[in-house]
Amino acid sequence: MKIQLPKGTFDILPYGTEELWRLSDLWQFVEALARRTCAEYDYREIRTPIYERTELFDRGVGETSDIVTKEMFTFEDRAGRLISLRPEGTASVVRSLVEENLAAANPVHKFFYIGPMFRYERPQSGRYRQHHQFGVEAFGVAGPEQDAEVIDLLLQVYKRLGLKNLKVHVNTVGDAESREEYRAALISYLRPHFKDLSADSQARFEKNPLRILDSKDPKDKEIVQGSPSILNHLTPAAKEHFQRLCHLLDLIQIPYEVDDKIVRGLDYYTKTVFEVLTEDLGAQNTIGAGGRYDGLVKQFGGPDLPGVGFATGLERVLQVMMAQKLQIPSSARPLVYFIPLGEEAKEKVFSLVSACRHNHIPADLELHAKKVPAAIQNAIRLEAKYCCILGSDEIQSGRAKLKELATREEKEVSIDHLIATLKGHHAPHPVVS
Ligand code: HAM
């Protein structure tokens, strides 16, 4: 019996799929570009475990969030400890910052991460149970320059990938005092509509009414249309922060829209929240999102350090790239594909292919096909540039033919000088900016 992969997961393959976004060359390209861009913005990589103690996410992401209440993969380990696969990256990075005492020497830290996240959601296009995020977290700077920097970094990655038609929506959820006041205003607006709200929203009415603004239920959406705006309930400090952020985005020419209905699905946000939207993904139209979370480090027992970051789903990035028909440079394929004729030639070819590789020349050899035409087909399928057929005649004469597969042109070369000749034909893989 064939065993299938778990629902909501997928394989990333070198070839063999029509879903082009699952091709590993594309993933490597996007990841390399994200890493390079982070280096230029002075963000360093952090890698945290894929699983953590469940309480990290309960306390960090929030006990009323959908992610924690409905979507976590949680299990007991053999010693009875409650463990969860990480549904997101921010809580783990904050835990690590505190646990490793990184802030003792210096309060400012800028990290990035790339890796899988797990959410038990209803799978559909653009929404998976294992998805991958590229994210950043910047600690120690309370001013809106840091918010603007992370938004700029995210958009720069998208721009370098060639993504078009993205919309940036920004909002503020204020500081604690603004939210307290806004919460009261929202509750008094929603109270007369209580019986018409969805069951989920009714449950949130007392505990976390702001989350109702984020409801996908059509009736809730209608009710929320007329709700008061958080922007009219900000303390002077929260208002000033948001206005400065908007000014800074103008300054670096980032177009954006203020959308006072964005609250985001995680409890840790304070002040700035933002989302980047696309029309090329269907229902899952958020390609990246983030915000500020000034109380989180302290809440986890660390110093009172502010923080701000984002994460972008790599599946969604790649799906938008494919929808927009963006090209990436092709990866290094074999420069030469050796085809041995007979046992004696096999040994010679084996040492030649190994010498090529030791000299940084991508090369491969045929060990499977019994007939030359089938071997040439393999060379073409593997996108080799040349093939070199070697039999006892070639070995005796010390001369072999290099055939360029695209043009079918052949040239004779000395086997002893083959490496030097190939080196002349091998341009290293181009670095893409
Ligand atoms: P999030 O909005 O929950 O934020 O997720 C960030 C991004 O991950 C989304 O915009 C989306 O592109 C992608 N994503 C989320 N869930 C799925 C899924 N089931 N399938 C495919 N893609 C998905 C966070 O996770 C925050 N930690 C972001 C952040 C970092 N805020 C501050 N720092």
Coordinates of C-alpha atoms and ligand atoms in Angstrom, one line a residue:
M1 CA 0.0 0.0 0.0
K2 CA 1.3 3.5 -0.9
I3 CA 1.6 5.9 2.0
Q4 CA 0.5 9.4 1.3
L5 CA 1.9 12.6 2.8
P6 CA -0.1 14.2 5.6
K7 CA -3.0 16.5 4.7
G8 CA -1.9 20.1 4.2
T9 CA 1.8 19.3 3.5
F10 CA 3.7 19.0 0.2
D11 CA 7.0 18.0 -1.2
I12 CA 9.5 20.4 -2.6
L13 CA 11.1 18.7 -5.6
P14 CA 14.0 19.2 -8.1
Y15 CA 11.7 18.3 -11.0
G16 CA 8.6 16.2 -11.8
T17 CA 5.8 18.6 -10.7
E18 CA 3.6 20.9 -12.7
E19 CA 3.1 23.0 -9.6
L20 CA 6.2 25.1 -10.4
W21 CA 6.2 26.8 -7.0
R22 CA 7.2 23.4 -5.5
L23 CA 10.5 23.3 -7.4
S24 CA 13.5 23.4 -5.1
D25 CA 15.5 25.7 -7.4
L26 CA 12.9 28.4 -6.8
W27 CA 13.0 27.9 -3.1
Q28 CA 16.8 28.2 -3.0
F29 CA 16.7 31.3 -5.2
V30 CA 14.2 33.1 -2.9
E31 CA 15.9 32.0 0.3
A32 CA 19.3 33.1 -1.0
L33 CA 17.9 36.5 -2.1
A34 CA 16.3 36.9 1.3
R35 CA 19.5 36.1 3.1
R36 CA 21.6 38.5 0.9
T37 CA 19.1 41.3 1.5
C38 CA 19.1 40.7 5.3
A39 CA 22.9 40.9 5.3
E40 CA 22.7 44.3 3.6
Y41 CA 20.2 45.5 6.2
D42 CA 22.5 44.1 8.9
Y43 CA 20.1 41.3 10.1
R44 CA 21.8 38.0 11.3
E45 CA 20.3 34.6 11.1
I46 CA 18.8 32.9 14.2
R47 CA 17.6 29.2 14.2
T48 CA 15.4 28.1 17.0
P49 CA 13.9 24.6 17.5
I50 CA 10.9 23.5 15.5
Y51 CA 9.1 22.5 18.7
E52 CA 8.8 24.4 22.0
R53 CA 7.0 24.0 25.2
T54 CA 3.3 24.7 24.6
E55 CA 3.1 27.5 27.2
L56 CA 5.5 29.6 25.1
F57 CA 2.8 30.0 22.5
D58 CA -0.1 30.1 25.0
R59 CA 1.5 33.1 26.7
G60 CA 3.2 34.6 23.7
V61 CA 0.8 34.4 20.8
G62 CA -2.2 34.6 23.0
E63 CA -4.7 32.3 24.6
T64 CA -7.6 33.8 22.7
S65 CA -6.0 33.7 19.3
D66 CA -7.2 31.2 16.7
I67 CA -3.6 30.0 16.3
V68 CA -3.4 28.8 19.9
T69 CA -7.0 27.8 20.5
K70 CA -7.6 25.9 17.2
E71 CA -4.5 25.5 15.2
M72 CA -1.6 24.1 17.2
F73 CA -0.1 20.7 16.8
T74 CA 0.3 19.8 20.4
F75 CA 1.3 16.5 22.0
E76 CA 2.8 15.2 25.2
D77 CA 6.4 14.0 25.0
R78 CA 7.3 10.7 26.6
A79 CA 8.0 12.4 29.9
G80 CA 4.5 14.0 29.9
R81 CA 5.6 17.5 29.0
L82 CA 3.3 19.5 26.7
I83 CA 5.0 20.3 23.4
S84 CA 3.8 22.2 20.3
L85 CA 5.2 22.5 16.8
R86 CA 5.9 26.2 16.3
P87 CA 3.0 27.9 14.6
E88 CA 5.1 31.1 14.1
G89 CA 8.6 32.4 14.8
T90 CA 8.3 35.5 17.0
A91 CA 7.6 33.8 20.3
S92 CA 10.6 31.5 19.9
V93 CA 13.0 34.3 18.9
V94 CA 11.9 36.3 22.0
R95 CA 12.4 33.2 24.2
S96 CA 15.9 32.7 22.8
L97 CA 16.8 36.4 23.3
V98 CA 15.8 36.1 26.9
E99 CA 17.1 32.6 27.6
E100 CA 20.5 33.3 26.0
N101 CA 20.7 36.6 27.8
L102 CA 21.7 38.3 24.5
A103 CA 20.5 41.7 25.6
A104 CA 22.9 41.9 28.5
A105 CA 25.7 43.3 26.4
N106 CA 23.7 45.3 23.9
P107 CA 20.0 46.1 23.7
V108 CA 19.8 46.2 19.8
H109 CA 19.5 43.0 17.9
K110 CA 18.3 42.3 14.4
F111 CA 17.6 38.7 13.5
F112 CA 16.1 36.8 10.5
Y113 CA 14.9 33.3 10.2
I114 CA 13.7 30.9 7.4
G115 CA 11.9 27.7 8.2
P116 CA 8.8 25.6 8.5
M117 CA 5.8 26.6 10.7
F118 CA 2.8 24.4 11.6
R119 CA -0.8 25.3 11.9
Y120 CA -3.7 22.9 11.9
E121 CA -5.8 24.9 9.4
R122 CA -8.3 23.8 6.8
P123 CA -5.9 23.3 3.9
Q124 CA -6.6 25.1 0.6
S125 CA -4.5 26.8 -2.1
G126 CA -2.1 29.1 -0.3
R127 CA -2.9 27.7 3.1
Y128 CA -1.1 24.6 4.5
R129 CA -0.6 22.8 7.7
Q130 CA 3.2 23.0 7.2
H131 CA 4.2 26.3 5.7
H132 CA 7.5 28.1 5.5
Q133 CA 8.2 31.6 6.7
F134 CA 11.0 34.1 6.1
G135 CA 10.8 36.6 9.0
V136 CA 12.7 39.2 10.8
E137 CA 12.6 40.5 14.4
A138 CA 14.3 43.7 15.5
F139 CA 14.8 44.5 19.2
G140 CA 15.8 47.5 21.2
V141 CA 14.6 50.5 19.1
A142 CA 11.3 52.0 20.3
G143 CA 11.1 54.7 17.5
P144 CA 9.1 54.3 14.3
E145 CA 12.4 54.2 12.3
Q146 CA 12.6 50.6 13.2
D147 CA 9.1 49.9 12.0
A148 CA 9.8 51.6 8.7
E149 CA 13.1 49.7 8.3
V150 CA 11.4 46.3 8.6
I151 CA 8.7 47.3 6.2
D152 CA 11.3 48.6 3.8
L153 CA 13.3 45.3 4.1
L154 CA 10.2 43.2 3.3
L155 CA 9.3 45.3 0.3
Q156 CA 12.9 45.3 -0.9
V157 CA 12.9 41.5 -0.9
Y158 CA 9.6 41.4 -2.9
K159 CA 11.0 44.0 -5.3
R160 CA 14.2 42.1 -5.9
L161 CA 12.1 39.0 -6.7
G162 CA 10.3 41.1 -9.2
L163 CA 6.8 40.9 -7.5
K164 CA 4.3 43.5 -8.8
N165 CA 1.0 44.9 -7.8
L166 CA 1.4 44.5 -4.0
K167 CA -0.5 46.7 -1.6
V168 CA 0.8 47.7 1.8
H169 CA -1.8 48.3 4.5
V170 CA -0.7 49.9 7.8
N171 CA -2.5 50.5 11.0
T172 CA -1.8 51.0 14.7
V173 CA -3.4 49.1 17.5
G174 CA -2.2 51.7 19.9
D175 CA -0.5 51.3 23.3
A176 CA -2.2 49.6 26.2
E177 CA -3.9 52.8 27.3
S178 CA -5.3 53.5 23.8
R179 CA -6.5 49.9 23.5
E180 CA -8.3 50.1 26.8
E181 CA -10.2 53.1 25.7
Y182 CA -10.9 51.7 22.3
R183 CA -12.1 48.4 23.7
A184 CA -14.8 50.2 25.7
A185 CA -15.9 52.2 22.6
L186 CA -16.0 49.0 20.5
I187 CA -18.0 47.0 23.1
S188 CA -20.6 49.7 23.4
Y189 CA -20.9 49.9 19.6
L190 CA -21.1 46.1 19.2
R191 CA -23.4 45.4 22.1
P192 CA -26.7 46.1 20.2
H193 CA -25.5 43.8 17.4
F194 CA -24.4 41.0 19.8
K195 CA -27.2 38.5 18.8
D196 CA -26.3 38.9 15.1
L197 CA -22.5 38.2 15.6
S198 CA -21.1 34.8 14.7
A199 CA -20.6 32.3 17.6
D200 CA -16.8 32.9 17.4
S201 CA -17.2 36.7 17.7
Q202 CA -19.7 36.3 20.5
A203 CA -17.2 34.3 22.4
R204 CA -14.6 37.1 21.8
F205 CA -17.0 39.9 22.8
E206 CA -15.7 40.2 26.3
K207 CA -12.3 38.6 26.1
N208 CA -10.9 40.2 23.0
P209 CA -13.4 42.3 21.1
L210 CA -10.7 43.8 18.8
R211 CA -10.4 40.4 17.2
I212 CA -14.0 40.7 15.9
L213 CA -12.6 43.3 13.5
D214 CA -10.6 40.5 11.9
S215 CA -13.6 38.1 11.5
K216 CA -14.0 36.5 8.1
D217 CA -17.8 35.9 8.7
P218 CA -19.8 38.0 6.2
K219 CA -22.4 39.2 8.7
D220 CA -19.6 40.2 11.2
K221 CA -17.9 42.0 8.4
E222 CA -21.0 44.0 7.7
I223 CA -21.5 44.9 11.4
V224 CA -17.9 45.9 11.8
Q225 CA -18.1 48.3 8.8
G226 CA -19.7 50.9 11.0
S227 CA -17.5 50.4 14.1
P228 CA -15.5 53.2 15.7
S229 CA -11.9 53.7 14.4
I230 CA -9.0 53.0 16.7
L231 CA -7.4 56.0 15.1
N232 CA -9.8 58.2 17.1
H233 CA -8.9 56.6 20.4
L234 CA -5.1 56.9 20.4
T235 CA -3.0 58.4 23.3
P236 CA -0.8 61.3 22.1
A237 CA 2.3 59.1 22.2
A238 CA 0.6 56.3 20.1
K239 CA -0.7 58.9 17.6
E240 CA 2.7 60.5 17.3
H241 CA 4.4 57.1 16.7
F242 CA 1.9 56.3 13.9
Q243 CA 2.2 59.7 12.2
R244 CA 6.0 59.5 12.3
L245 CA 5.9 56.0 10.7
C246 CA 3.6 57.3 7.9
H247 CA 6.0 60.2 7.4
L248 CA 9.0 57.9 7.2
L249 CA 7.3 55.7 4.7
D250 CA 6.6 58.7 2.6
L251 CA 10.2 59.8 2.9
I252 CA 11.5 56.5 1.5
Q253 CA 8.7 56.5 -1.1
I254 CA 6.8 53.4 0.0
P255 CA 3.2 53.7 -1.1
Y256 CA 0.7 52.5 1.6
E257 CA -2.8 52.7 2.7
V258 CA -4.0 53.3 6.2
D259 CA -6.5 50.5 7.0
D260 CA -8.0 50.9 10.5
K261 CA -9.6 47.5 10.5
I262 CA -6.3 45.6 10.6
V263 CA -5.8 44.0 14.1
R264 CA -3.9 40.8 13.2
G265 CA -4.5 37.4 14.7
L266 CA -1.8 37.4 17.3
D267 CA -2.1 39.0 20.8
Y268 CA 1.3 40.4 21.2
Y269 CA 1.0 43.5 18.9
T270 CA 1.3 47.0 20.1
K271 CA 1.2 50.2 18.0
T272 CA 2.2 49.4 14.4
V273 CA 0.6 46.6 12.5
F274 CA 0.9 46.0 8.7
E275 CA 0.0 43.6 5.9
V276 CA 1.1 43.2 2.4
L277 CA -1.6 42.1 0.0
T278 CA -1.8 40.7 -3.5
E279 CA -4.6 40.0 -5.9
D280 CA -2.8 37.0 -7.4
L281 CA -3.5 34.5 -4.6
G282 CA -7.3 34.2 -4.5
A283 CA -8.7 34.0 -1.0
Q284 CA -5.3 33.9 0.8
N285 CA -4.4 37.4 -0.2
T286 CA -1.9 38.3 2.6
I287 CA 1.6 37.5 1.4
G288 CA 3.4 39.0 4.4
A289 CA 2.5 40.7 7.7
G290 CA 3.9 42.0 10.9
G291 CA 4.0 44.6 13.6
R292 CA 5.4 45.9 16.8
Y293 CA 5.3 44.0 20.1
D294 CA 6.8 46.2 22.8
G295 CA 5.7 44.2 25.9
L296 CA 6.7 40.7 24.8
V297 CA 10.3 40.5 25.9
K298 CA 9.4 41.7 29.4
Q299 CA 6.5 39.4 29.5
F300 CA 8.9 36.5 29.0
G301 CA 11.1 37.6 31.9
G302 CA 13.6 39.7 29.9
P303 CA 14.4 43.4 30.0
D304 CA 11.8 45.9 28.8
L305 CA 12.9 45.8 25.2
P306 CA 10.7 46.9 22.3
G307 CA 10.5 44.7 19.2
V308 CA 9.1 44.8 15.7
G309 CA 9.1 42.3 12.9
F310 CA 7.4 40.6 10.0
A311 CA 7.0 37.2 8.4
T312 CA 6.2 36.3 4.8
G313 CA 4.9 32.9 3.7
L314 CA 7.3 31.4 1.1
E315 CA 4.6 29.3 -0.5
R316 CA 2.6 32.5 -1.2
V317 CA 5.6 34.4 -2.4
L318 CA 6.4 31.6 -4.9
Q319 CA 2.8 31.2 -6.0
V320 CA 2.6 34.9 -6.7
M321 CA 5.9 34.7 -8.6
M322 CA 4.5 31.9 -10.7
A323 CA 1.2 33.7 -11.2
Q324 CA 3.1 36.8 -12.4
K325 CA 5.3 34.5 -14.7
L326 CA 8.5 35.7 -13.2
Q327 CA 11.7 34.0 -14.3
I328 CA 14.7 33.1 -12.2
P329 CA 18.2 32.4 -13.5
S330 CA 18.7 28.7 -14.0
S331 CA 20.8 26.8 -11.5
A332 CA 24.1 25.1 -12.3
R333 CA 23.4 22.0 -14.4
P334 CA 26.1 19.6 -15.5
L335 CA 28.5 21.2 -17.9
V336 CA 29.4 17.8 -19.2
Y337 CA 27.7 14.5 -19.2
F338 CA 30.0 11.5 -19.8
I339 CA 28.8 8.4 -21.6
P340 CA 31.1 5.4 -21.3
L341 CA 31.1 2.6 -23.8
G342 CA 32.2 -0.7 -22.1
E343 CA 33.9 -1.6 -18.9
E344 CA 37.3 -0.1 -19.6
A345 CA 35.7 3.2 -20.5
K346 CA 33.6 3.2 -17.4
E347 CA 36.7 3.3 -15.2
K348 CA 38.2 6.1 -17.3
V349 CA 35.0 8.1 -17.2
F350 CA 34.6 7.6 -13.5
S351 CA 38.0 9.1 -12.9
L352 CA 37.3 12.0 -15.4
V353 CA 34.0 12.9 -13.8
S354 CA 35.5 12.9 -10.4
A355 CA 38.4 15.1 -11.6
C356 CA 35.9 17.5 -13.1
R357 CA 34.0 17.8 -9.8
H358 CA 37.3 18.3 -7.9
N359 CA 37.9 21.2 -10.2
H360 CA 34.5 22.8 -9.6
I361 CA 33.2 21.7 -13.0
P362 CA 29.6 20.4 -12.6
A363 CA 29.6 17.0 -14.3
D364 CA 27.7 13.7 -14.3
L365 CA 28.0 10.3 -15.9
E366 CA 25.7 7.6 -17.3
L367 CA 25.6 4.5 -15.3
H368 CA 22.2 3.2 -16.1
A369 CA 21.3 3.3 -19.8
K370 CA 22.5 0.4 -22.0
K371 CA 22.2 2.3 -25.3
V372 CA 23.8 5.6 -26.4
P373 CA 20.6 7.3 -27.6
A374 CA 18.9 6.7 -24.3
A375 CA 22.0 8.0 -22.5
I376 CA 21.9 11.2 -24.7
Q377 CA 18.3 11.6 -23.8
N378 CA 19.3 11.5 -20.1
A379 CA 21.9 14.2 -20.8
I380 CA 19.3 16.4 -22.4
R381 CA 16.8 15.8 -19.6
L382 CA 19.4 16.8 -17.0
E383 CA 20.1 20.0 -19.0
A384 CA 23.8 19.2 -19.5
K385 CA 25.6 21.5 -21.9
Y386 CA 27.9 19.0 -23.5
C387 CA 28.1 15.3 -23.7
C388 CA 31.2 13.2 -24.1
I389 CA 31.0 9.7 -25.4
L390 CA 34.1 7.6 -24.5
G391 CA 35.0 4.1 -25.7
S392 CA 38.2 2.2 -26.2
D393 CA 39.0 4.0 -29.4
E394 CA 39.0 7.4 -27.7
I395 CA 41.0 6.0 -24.8
Q396 CA 43.6 4.6 -27.1
S397 CA 43.9 7.7 -29.3
G398 CA 43.8 10.1 -26.2
R399 CA 41.2 12.2 -28.0
A400 CA 37.5 12.5 -27.4
K401 CA 34.5 14.5 -28.8
L402 CA 32.6 17.1 -26.9
K403 CA 29.2 17.5 -28.3
E404 CA 27.2 20.6 -27.5
L405 CA 23.7 19.3 -27.0
A406 CA 21.7 22.4 -28.0
T407 CA 23.6 23.0 -31.3
R408 CA 24.8 19.4 -32.0
E409 CA 28.2 20.9 -32.8
E410 CA 31.2 18.6 -32.0
K411 CA 34.8 19.4 -31.3
E412 CA 37.6 17.1 -30.7
V413 CA 39.7 17.6 -27.5
S414 CA 42.6 15.9 -25.9
I415 CA 41.5 13.8 -22.9
D416 CA 44.6 14.8 -21.0
H417 CA 43.6 18.5 -21.4
L418 CA 39.9 17.9 -20.9
I419 CA 39.7 19.6 -17.5
A420 CA 41.5 22.7 -18.8
T421 CA 39.3 22.9 -21.9
L422 CA 36.1 22.6 -19.8
K423 CA 37.3 25.2 -17.3
G424 CA 37.5 27.6 -20.2
H425 CA 33.8 26.9 -21.0
H426 CA 32.6 27.1 -17.5
A427 CA 31.3 30.4 -16.3
P428 CA 30.5 30.2 -12.6
H429 CA 26.8 30.4 -11.7
P430 CA 25.8 34.1 -12.0
V431 CA 25.1 36.0 -8.9
V432 CA 21.7 37.7 -9.1
S433 CA 21.1 41.1 -7.7
Ligands
HAM1 P1 1.1 35.7 10.4 O1 0.3 36.7 9.8 O2 0.4 34.7 11.3 O3 2.2 36.4 11.3 O4 1.9 34.8 9.3 C1 2.8 35.5 8.5 C2 2.7 35.0 7.0 O5 2.8 33.6 7.0 C3 1.3 35.3 6.4 O6 1.2 36.6 5.9 C4 1.2 34.2 5.3 O7 1.9 34.7 4.2 C5 2.0 33.1 5.9 N1 1.1 32.0 6.5 C6 0.5 32.0 7.7 N2 -0.2 30.9 7.8 C7 -0.1 30.2 6.7 C8 -0.6 28.9 6.2 N3 -1.3 28.1 7.0 N4 -0.2 28.5 5.0 C9 0.6 29.3 4.2 N5 1.1 30.5 4.6 C10 0.8 30.9 5.8 C11 3.2 35.8 12.0 O8 3.4 34.6 12.0 C12 4.0 36.7 12.9 N6 5.0 35.9 13.7 C13 4.7 37.7 12.0 C14 5.5 38.7 12.8 C15 6.8 38.6 13.0 N7 5.1 39.7 13.5 C16 6.1 40.3 14.1 N8 7.2 39.6 13.8

